């Protein structure tokens, strides 16, 4: 059996992506939720305070995996095929994944969890055949092993489909909880890779804490009653903690409470509201426990020192229910042990159990995204801001905080550099789109680092550009707004009227980018959606 000393000296790489978690939902970013494993990665690693995703699940996953903007990767919207290649709903063949690049460079490539970039159905058909050219699986895009789910949201106790490589898996009748199962398989994959001389890449993609609100009783009990002070008090407390631990500039005031949300004193059913947030917190707690188990396995195998770990979220906190992949055709008729699944945010339904299907809704999503505006789907800061934590004992000096803006397209570039790999011009006989991301490695090493190029967004007509200190942003179908992100990251003072030359320069830059990456007008594309 090869010893650790005989292994390839290049680092192992683990990318941990969580689902629908807001900016302030972990302890090291201001939260009251217990996240000791993630907090240790932050304390002994580097935190990025202005790191961005793509506002929604599928586009973010496509960008992380390819180092391209979502439209360049084929996932300009979600997983429905809208009839053009930038909105085809599955990864294009003129892009490469991290797994494909690192596998070519000699890495073992593994994935546990949620895929959601492999198509679902066409405009004219509800059929979906995973493994076909228009429905690629992880094993079709560079991963040597995958265990998890190919689609989006669903029950944690009875997910509709699980797959191991190419084989569908039956879900056990009892004792199954998806977050734990994803962790179990990740630990098994590390165990299988530990004896090899080659380094490994592990993409660990949790579904938590995405709705539905499903958690284990012991985790829920830990938070029961924690949220009886309400969302106003929670937002204030998190904001103060974020300022105190140098994540936020003290000059940035908290954004106003969402106008659709009542004050806590005026909120009805406060015990039920406390229960909703308690279950959400329990979901975050359980995924942190899983990350702790993964790190313990790396340590036990002598691999932790030379493993680069990234932790981030695919979008901001979610104010929606049951819109991820369209109508919940089967949820409404499902039964669990003979009981019908009760669906909807209604006070008579207490969340947490397998026979419920709820979300935590706008009030608590507003708290998750403290101190920012808006949510998943929009490209104001609440929708696109994620904690990014990077941990690598052999390569990172602990305790650093990076305030320079970065984006999920930068993950691929970083992985390629630390692995000593080569991003290809051609792959599989096809010319490959040039990499858009920029390596974060200088920032990880404590050097001064800023992106050379602006960052762009488009999702369902919501648009933005981040250029140095300036952010241009539009909530579909509204006008452009302009914010000075040094003075006003919470986007409260629109300067578009006062700085029109800057606004116009950024509009031109956005238009040029949109044409280059094949963004199409949302007025045209949304008529093709099936949901």
XYZ file of C-alpha atoms in Angstrom:
531
model
C 0.000 0.000 0.000
C 1.485 3.403 -0.931
C 2.399 5.634 1.992
C 1.437 9.288 2.204
C 5.072 10.101 1.461
C 4.887 8.265 -1.863
C 1.821 10.128 -3.070
C 1.906 12.675 -5.849
C 2.837 15.910 -4.061
C 0.079 17.942 -5.666
C -2.782 18.784 -3.295
C -6.053 16.954 -3.128
C -8.942 19.334 -3.825
C -12.382 19.268 -2.194
C -15.081 21.703 -3.342
C -18.011 21.791 -0.900
C -21.104 23.466 -2.318
C -24.233 23.952 -0.224
C -27.672 24.790 -1.553
C -29.761 27.943 -0.910
C -27.742 29.047 2.129
C -27.680 32.778 2.862
C -24.650 34.976 3.456
C -24.970 35.078 7.256
C -26.086 31.488 7.979
C -22.794 30.123 9.355
C -21.098 31.076 12.599
C -17.975 32.614 11.081
C -20.233 34.892 9.002
C -22.395 36.113 11.860
C -24.820 33.301 12.582
C -26.104 31.851 15.830
C -26.331 28.429 14.111
C -23.748 25.972 15.400
C -21.182 25.361 12.637
C -17.905 24.411 14.355
C -16.485 22.422 11.435
C -16.976 25.233 8.921
C -15.792 27.801 11.457
C -12.545 25.878 11.944
C -11.918 25.935 8.196
C -12.410 29.710 8.305
C -10.226 30.300 11.357
C -7.385 28.200 9.975
C -7.924 29.251 6.373
C -9.034 32.310 4.420
C -12.432 33.984 4.213
C -13.540 35.905 1.127
C -16.110 38.531 2.042
C -17.100 39.666 -1.468
C -17.382 36.398 -3.303
C -20.207 35.904 -5.778
C -22.306 33.115 -7.253
C -24.768 33.244 -10.163
C -27.980 33.789 -8.136
C -29.518 30.387 -8.830
C -28.713 26.719 -8.469
C -28.081 25.439 -12.003
C -26.226 28.477 -13.388
C -23.882 28.551 -10.390
C -23.115 24.836 -10.677
C -22.401 25.191 -14.378
C -20.003 28.078 -13.700
C -18.168 26.350 -10.859
C -17.665 23.214 -12.901
C -16.505 24.954 -16.098
C -14.946 28.287 -15.130
C -17.284 29.946 -17.648
C -20.360 32.111 -17.403
C -23.558 30.012 -17.328
C -24.632 30.834 -20.879
C -21.235 29.756 -22.241
C -21.712 26.450 -20.423
C -25.247 25.946 -21.797
C -27.164 26.719 -18.608
C -28.200 30.330 -19.121
C -31.460 29.571 -17.357
C -32.146 26.247 -15.618
C -32.295 22.642 -16.885
C -35.134 22.967 -19.393
C -34.031 23.151 -23.015
C -35.189 26.506 -24.370
C -34.058 25.759 -27.889
C -30.719 27.567 -28.200
C -27.302 26.392 -27.082
C -26.797 29.051 -24.389
C -30.105 27.964 -22.818
C -30.074 24.260 -23.617
C -30.176 23.261 -19.928
C -27.176 20.917 -19.893
C -23.414 21.370 -20.197
C -22.262 22.211 -23.702
C -19.637 20.153 -25.498
C -17.445 23.200 -26.153
C -16.690 23.504 -22.432
C -14.767 21.239 -20.058
C -15.404 20.462 -16.393
C -12.904 20.589 -13.557
C -13.216 16.811 -13.420
C -12.302 16.432 -17.090
C -9.284 18.715 -16.794
C -7.966 17.213 -13.550
C -8.579 13.653 -14.682
C -6.428 14.333 -17.737
C -3.787 15.654 -15.319
C -3.756 12.417 -13.321
C -6.264 13.145 -10.558
C -8.890 10.702 -9.346
C -12.234 12.506 -9.770
C -15.206 11.895 -7.470
C -18.548 13.488 -6.720
C -21.099 12.986 -3.966
C -24.409 14.849 -4.087
C -26.428 17.031 -6.425
C -25.627 17.421 -10.143
C -28.434 19.561 -11.657
C -26.628 20.565 -14.857
C -27.636 17.573 -16.939
C -30.853 18.690 -18.590
C -34.365 17.546 -17.759
C -36.803 17.868 -20.603
C -37.218 19.604 -23.951
C -39.812 22.161 -24.927
C -41.960 19.523 -26.624
C -41.352 16.517 -24.409
C -41.493 15.628 -20.720
C -39.169 12.682 -21.290
C -35.700 12.604 -19.790
C -33.141 9.888 -20.429
C -30.006 10.399 -18.301
C -26.836 9.391 -20.082
C -27.929 10.557 -23.526
C -26.086 13.468 -25.180
C -28.703 15.968 -23.977
C -28.762 14.598 -20.433
C -25.141 14.026 -19.363
C -24.415 12.553 -15.939
C -21.328 13.268 -13.839
C -19.728 10.073 -15.157
C -20.252 11.430 -18.669
C -18.417 14.661 -17.811
C -15.178 13.503 -16.217
C -16.133 12.026 -12.850
C -14.908 8.489 -12.266
C -17.400 7.992 -9.464
C -20.657 9.711 -8.551
C -23.292 9.009 -5.937
C -26.249 11.305 -5.513
C -29.114 12.961 -7.317
C -29.197 14.273 -10.867
C -32.011 16.791 -10.387
C -32.934 19.579 -8.019
C -34.908 19.768 -4.801
C -36.843 16.984 -3.136
C -37.481 15.059 0.033
C -34.550 14.401 2.337
C -36.192 11.216 3.600
C -37.532 9.843 0.301
C -35.746 11.460 -2.651
C -37.288 10.525 -5.989
C -34.133 9.314 -7.677
C -30.676 8.415 -6.484
C -27.959 7.120 -8.748
C -24.540 5.533 -8.323
C -22.591 6.123 -11.506
C -25.026 4.645 -14.056
C -27.288 2.626 -11.750
C -30.445 3.873 -10.068
C -30.609 3.184 -6.329
C -33.564 2.180 -4.196
C -34.029 4.435 -1.163
C -34.293 2.493 2.115
C -37.703 2.565 3.790
C -36.262 3.641 7.144
C -33.241 5.386 8.580
C -32.390 7.435 5.498
C -31.549 11.148 5.555
C -30.032 12.595 2.383
C -27.511 14.975 3.987
C -26.026 12.107 5.984
C -26.044 9.817 2.947
C -24.135 12.379 0.843
C -21.575 12.642 3.657
C -21.346 8.858 4.012
C -20.522 8.420 0.333
C -17.967 11.243 0.377
C -16.198 9.587 3.305
C -16.268 6.261 1.448
C -14.789 7.899 -1.654
C -11.950 9.415 0.347
C -11.335 6.009 1.911
C -11.136 4.444 -1.539
C -8.743 7.124 -2.789
C -6.519 7.248 0.280
C -4.349 4.290 -0.724
C -3.647 5.542 -4.229
C -0.537 7.450 -5.226
C -2.546 9.926 -7.274
C -4.230 12.990 -5.726
C -8.002 13.314 -5.887
C -10.648 15.908 -6.678
C -13.903 15.596 -4.711
C -16.967 17.678 -5.532
C -19.210 17.469 -2.459
C -22.545 19.028 -3.402
C -25.087 18.996 -0.586
C -28.789 19.636 -1.158
C -29.075 21.230 2.299
C -30.431 23.615 3.384
C -32.676 23.910 0.290
C -36.388 23.419 0.994
C -38.316 21.347 1.974
C -37.795 21.879 5.689
C -36.734 18.345 6.611
C -34.477 17.682 9.575
C -33.765 15.096 12.240
C -35.555 15.508 15.597
C -32.381 15.799 17.668
C -31.118 18.641 15.475
C -34.454 20.467 15.520
C -34.623 20.258 19.289
C -31.307 22.074 19.584
C -32.866 25.208 18.026
C -36.431 25.069 19.253
C -37.294 28.441 20.815
C -34.111 30.110 19.513
C -36.074 32.280 17.096
C -38.886 33.459 19.364
C -37.319 36.923 19.365
C -38.094 37.124 15.659
C -36.515 38.110 12.385
C -35.916 41.766 13.239
C -33.800 40.900 16.275
C -32.021 38.174 14.328
C -31.045 40.511 11.483
C -29.743 43.109 13.948
C -27.697 40.560 15.894
C -26.135 39.057 12.794
C -25.327 42.478 11.367
C -23.516 43.499 14.528
C -21.543 40.261 14.580
C -20.559 40.629 10.922
C -19.234 44.122 11.603
C -17.459 43.008 14.751
C -15.581 40.168 13.065
C -14.357 42.336 10.149
C -16.529 40.715 7.492
C -18.536 43.889 6.857
C -17.420 47.502 6.820
C -19.100 49.296 9.772
C -20.133 52.131 7.444
C -22.607 49.827 5.647
C -26.037 50.019 7.319
C -28.348 47.046 7.230
C -30.871 47.100 4.398
C -34.475 47.801 5.419
C -36.669 44.840 6.253
C -38.368 43.500 3.115
C -41.500 45.575 2.584
C -43.627 42.425 2.339
C -42.527 41.255 5.785
C -44.335 42.482 8.917
C -42.513 43.503 12.058
C -42.070 40.574 14.404
C -44.492 42.147 16.848
C -47.144 42.113 14.116
C -46.343 38.587 12.928
C -48.995 35.953 13.414
C -48.260 32.377 14.535
C -44.936 33.186 16.152
C -44.444 29.665 17.546
C -44.835 28.246 14.046
C -42.431 30.813 12.627
C -39.905 29.849 15.287
C -40.373 26.210 14.276
C -39.730 26.955 10.584
C -36.434 28.701 11.276
C -35.448 26.053 13.818
C -35.768 23.321 11.186
C -33.756 25.384 8.700
C -31.039 25.885 11.316
C -31.077 22.148 12.007
C -30.440 21.487 8.310
C -27.401 23.776 8.357
C -26.203 22.157 11.599
C -26.422 18.668 10.087
C -24.448 19.573 6.966
C -21.773 21.095 9.224
C -21.646 17.794 11.119
C -21.112 16.095 7.772
C -18.274 18.434 6.849
C -16.728 17.632 10.230
C -16.853 13.933 9.388
C -15.220 14.529 5.997
C -12.418 16.530 7.595
C -11.951 13.864 10.273
C -11.552 11.255 7.533
C -8.941 13.354 5.751
C -7.070 13.744 9.029
C -7.269 10.040 9.854
C -5.797 9.166 6.456
C -2.971 11.693 6.823
C -4.331 13.753 3.923
C -5.633 16.906 5.577
C -2.365 18.855 5.489
C -2.156 18.798 1.696
C -5.844 19.076 0.811
C -7.297 22.342 -0.486
C -10.907 22.704 0.655
C -13.353 25.289 -0.671
C -16.720 25.959 0.976
C -19.448 28.129 -0.579
C -23.170 28.409 -1.414
C -24.855 28.343 -4.821
C -27.067 31.395 -4.199
C -28.530 33.537 -1.452
C -31.336 32.595 0.908
C -34.491 31.499 -0.878
C -37.832 33.317 -0.607
C -39.673 30.852 -2.852
C -41.286 27.430 -2.554
C -41.639 24.758 -5.234
C -40.324 26.735 -8.233
C -36.908 25.141 -8.744
C -37.739 22.645 -11.467
C -41.351 23.438 -12.198
C -44.598 21.968 -10.883
C -44.251 19.418 -8.108
C -46.116 16.749 -10.006
C -45.449 13.890 -7.608
C -45.134 15.619 -4.236
C -48.823 16.386 -4.080
C -49.818 12.751 -4.396
C -47.025 11.128 -2.407
C -47.550 9.241 0.798
C -45.075 8.418 3.538
C -45.971 5.256 5.442
C -49.510 5.650 4.203
C -49.744 9.327 5.182
C -50.254 11.984 2.492
C -47.518 14.605 2.169
C -48.867 17.922 3.426
C -47.655 20.711 1.159
C -47.533 24.457 1.751
C -46.576 27.127 4.260
C -49.585 26.792 6.531
C -49.466 27.159 10.333
C -51.325 23.893 10.856
C -48.371 22.047 9.281
C -45.446 21.781 11.687
C -42.269 21.417 9.590
C -39.514 18.869 9.889
C -41.087 15.479 9.233
C -41.105 13.384 6.075
C -44.846 13.953 5.562
C -44.417 17.742 5.256
C -43.179 19.976 2.443
C -42.573 23.590 3.549
C -40.070 26.405 3.144
C -38.951 29.105 5.574
C -40.256 31.813 3.239
C -39.446 35.498 2.736
C -39.125 36.674 6.379
C -36.411 34.221 7.321
C -34.701 34.428 3.903
C -34.411 38.161 4.576
C -32.583 37.261 7.793
C -30.379 34.666 6.087
C -29.146 37.322 3.671
C -28.338 39.881 6.366
C -27.457 42.688 5.706
C -28.289 42.615 1.979
C -31.315 43.167 -0.246
C -33.312 40.534 -2.106
C -32.808 36.800 -2.529
C -31.930 33.852 -4.717
C -32.920 34.580 -8.338
C -32.063 38.312 -8.185
C -28.611 39.811 -8.682
C -28.678 42.411 -5.949
C -26.281 41.427 -3.172
C -28.733 39.201 -1.293
C -29.067 36.907 -4.280
C -25.422 36.550 -5.314
C -23.277 36.952 -2.179
C -21.797 33.814 -0.659
C -19.244 33.114 2.012
C -16.177 31.551 0.450
C -13.800 29.732 2.749
C -10.536 28.222 1.537
C -8.538 25.872 3.780
C -5.187 24.278 2.949
C -2.745 23.837 5.838
C 0.216 23.204 3.534
C -0.522 26.220 1.357
C -2.492 28.803 3.341
C -1.609 30.763 6.438
C -4.680 30.780 8.649
C -6.790 33.749 9.644
C -6.769 35.749 6.433
C -9.692 37.828 5.202
C -9.899 38.827 1.530
C -12.172 41.737 0.631
C -11.452 41.802 -3.117
C -14.390 40.635 -5.248
C -14.236 37.150 -6.740
C -16.662 34.888 -8.584
C -17.416 31.184 -8.883
C -15.814 31.144 -12.349
C -12.524 31.598 -10.462
C -12.759 28.176 -8.783
C -11.813 26.290 -11.973
C -8.841 28.556 -12.659
C -7.585 28.033 -9.114
C -7.961 24.255 -9.281
C -6.095 24.139 -12.591
C -3.196 26.153 -11.193
C -2.762 24.315 -7.895
C -3.023 20.961 -9.690
C -0.385 21.919 -12.240
C -2.931 21.043 -14.926
C -3.422 22.550 -18.353
C -6.730 24.095 -19.412
C -7.185 22.740 -22.955
C -7.765 24.544 -26.205
C -9.219 21.314 -27.610
C -10.888 18.388 -25.843
C -12.499 15.314 -27.371
C -11.890 16.702 -30.835
C -13.777 19.921 -30.067
C -12.485 23.471 -29.681
C -13.017 24.635 -26.097
C -14.219 28.065 -24.967
C -11.362 29.954 -23.268
C -11.438 30.110 -19.491
C -13.180 33.172 -18.024
C -12.070 32.764 -14.401
C -8.894 34.017 -12.730
C -6.893 32.058 -10.177
C -7.418 32.882 -6.508
C -4.062 31.360 -5.545
C -2.276 34.684 -4.907
C -5.074 35.694 -2.521
C -4.885 32.323 -0.772
C -1.174 32.941 -0.175
C -1.837 36.332 1.385
C -0.712 38.401 -1.589
C -2.509 41.479 -2.857
C -5.007 40.282 -5.432
C -7.717 41.835 -7.569
C -9.485 40.425 -10.609
C -8.262 41.899 -13.872
C -11.672 41.725 -15.535
C -15.149 42.835 -14.421
C -17.755 40.340 -13.209
C -21.087 39.991 -15.005
C -24.487 38.455 -14.267
C -27.730 37.702 -16.084
C -30.517 35.494 -14.799
C -34.128 35.732 -15.957
C -33.535 39.298 -17.088
C -31.886 40.393 -13.841
C -28.550 41.920 -14.825
C -25.426 43.269 -13.137
C -21.802 44.287 -13.611
C -19.165 44.610 -10.873
C -16.291 46.823 -12.008
C -13.806 47.861 -9.317
C -15.769 49.842 -6.728
C -18.872 50.162 -8.906
C -21.846 47.869 -9.327
C -24.463 48.356 -12.029
C -27.600 46.290 -11.395
C -31.137 45.930 -12.717
C -34.074 43.971 -11.319
C -36.113 42.757 -14.301
C -37.826 44.619 -15.902
C -36.601 47.728 -14.085
C -34.040 50.401 -14.886
C -30.325 50.262 -14.229
C -29.126 51.256 -10.749
C -25.558 52.216 -9.816
C -23.902 51.717 -6.431
C -20.528 52.584 -4.934
C -19.616 49.280 -3.266
C -16.912 50.803 -1.105
C -19.340 53.223 0.508
C -22.608 51.336 0.070
C -22.457 47.578 -0.387
C -26.004 47.207 0.945
C -27.191 49.085 -2.156
C -29.230 51.814 -0.527
C -28.150 54.941 -2.477
C -28.653 54.711 -6.249
C -26.071 56.931 -7.994
C -27.172 56.282 -11.573
C -28.465 59.816 -11.991
C -25.378 61.452 -10.487
C -22.730 59.407 -12.309
C -24.193 58.971 -15.767
C -20.832 58.630 -17.607
C -19.876 55.748 -15.310
C -23.328 54.226 -15.698
C -23.166 54.466 -19.483
C -19.666 52.948 -19.650
C -20.835 49.974 -17.632
C -23.972 49.534 -19.713
C -21.831 49.366 -22.836
C -19.544 46.826 -21.150
C -22.549 44.733 -20.150
C -24.004 44.816 -23.670
C -20.690 43.700 -25.173
C -20.407 40.861 -22.650
C -24.020 39.770 -23.172
C -23.488 39.517 -26.916
C -20.221 37.625 -26.478
C -21.606 34.967 -24.098
C -24.930 34.632 -25.970
C -27.350 36.164 -23.474
C -30.758 36.560 -25.123
C -33.590 38.916 -24.107
C -35.569 37.405 -21.262
C -38.823 38.658 -22.793
C -38.115 36.227 -25.622
C -36.796 33.282 -23.611
C -39.339 33.163 -20.791
C -42.166 32.306 -23.184
C -40.377 28.983 -23.813
C -40.264 27.872 -20.191
C -42.301 24.927 -19.031
C -42.603 26.492 -15.574
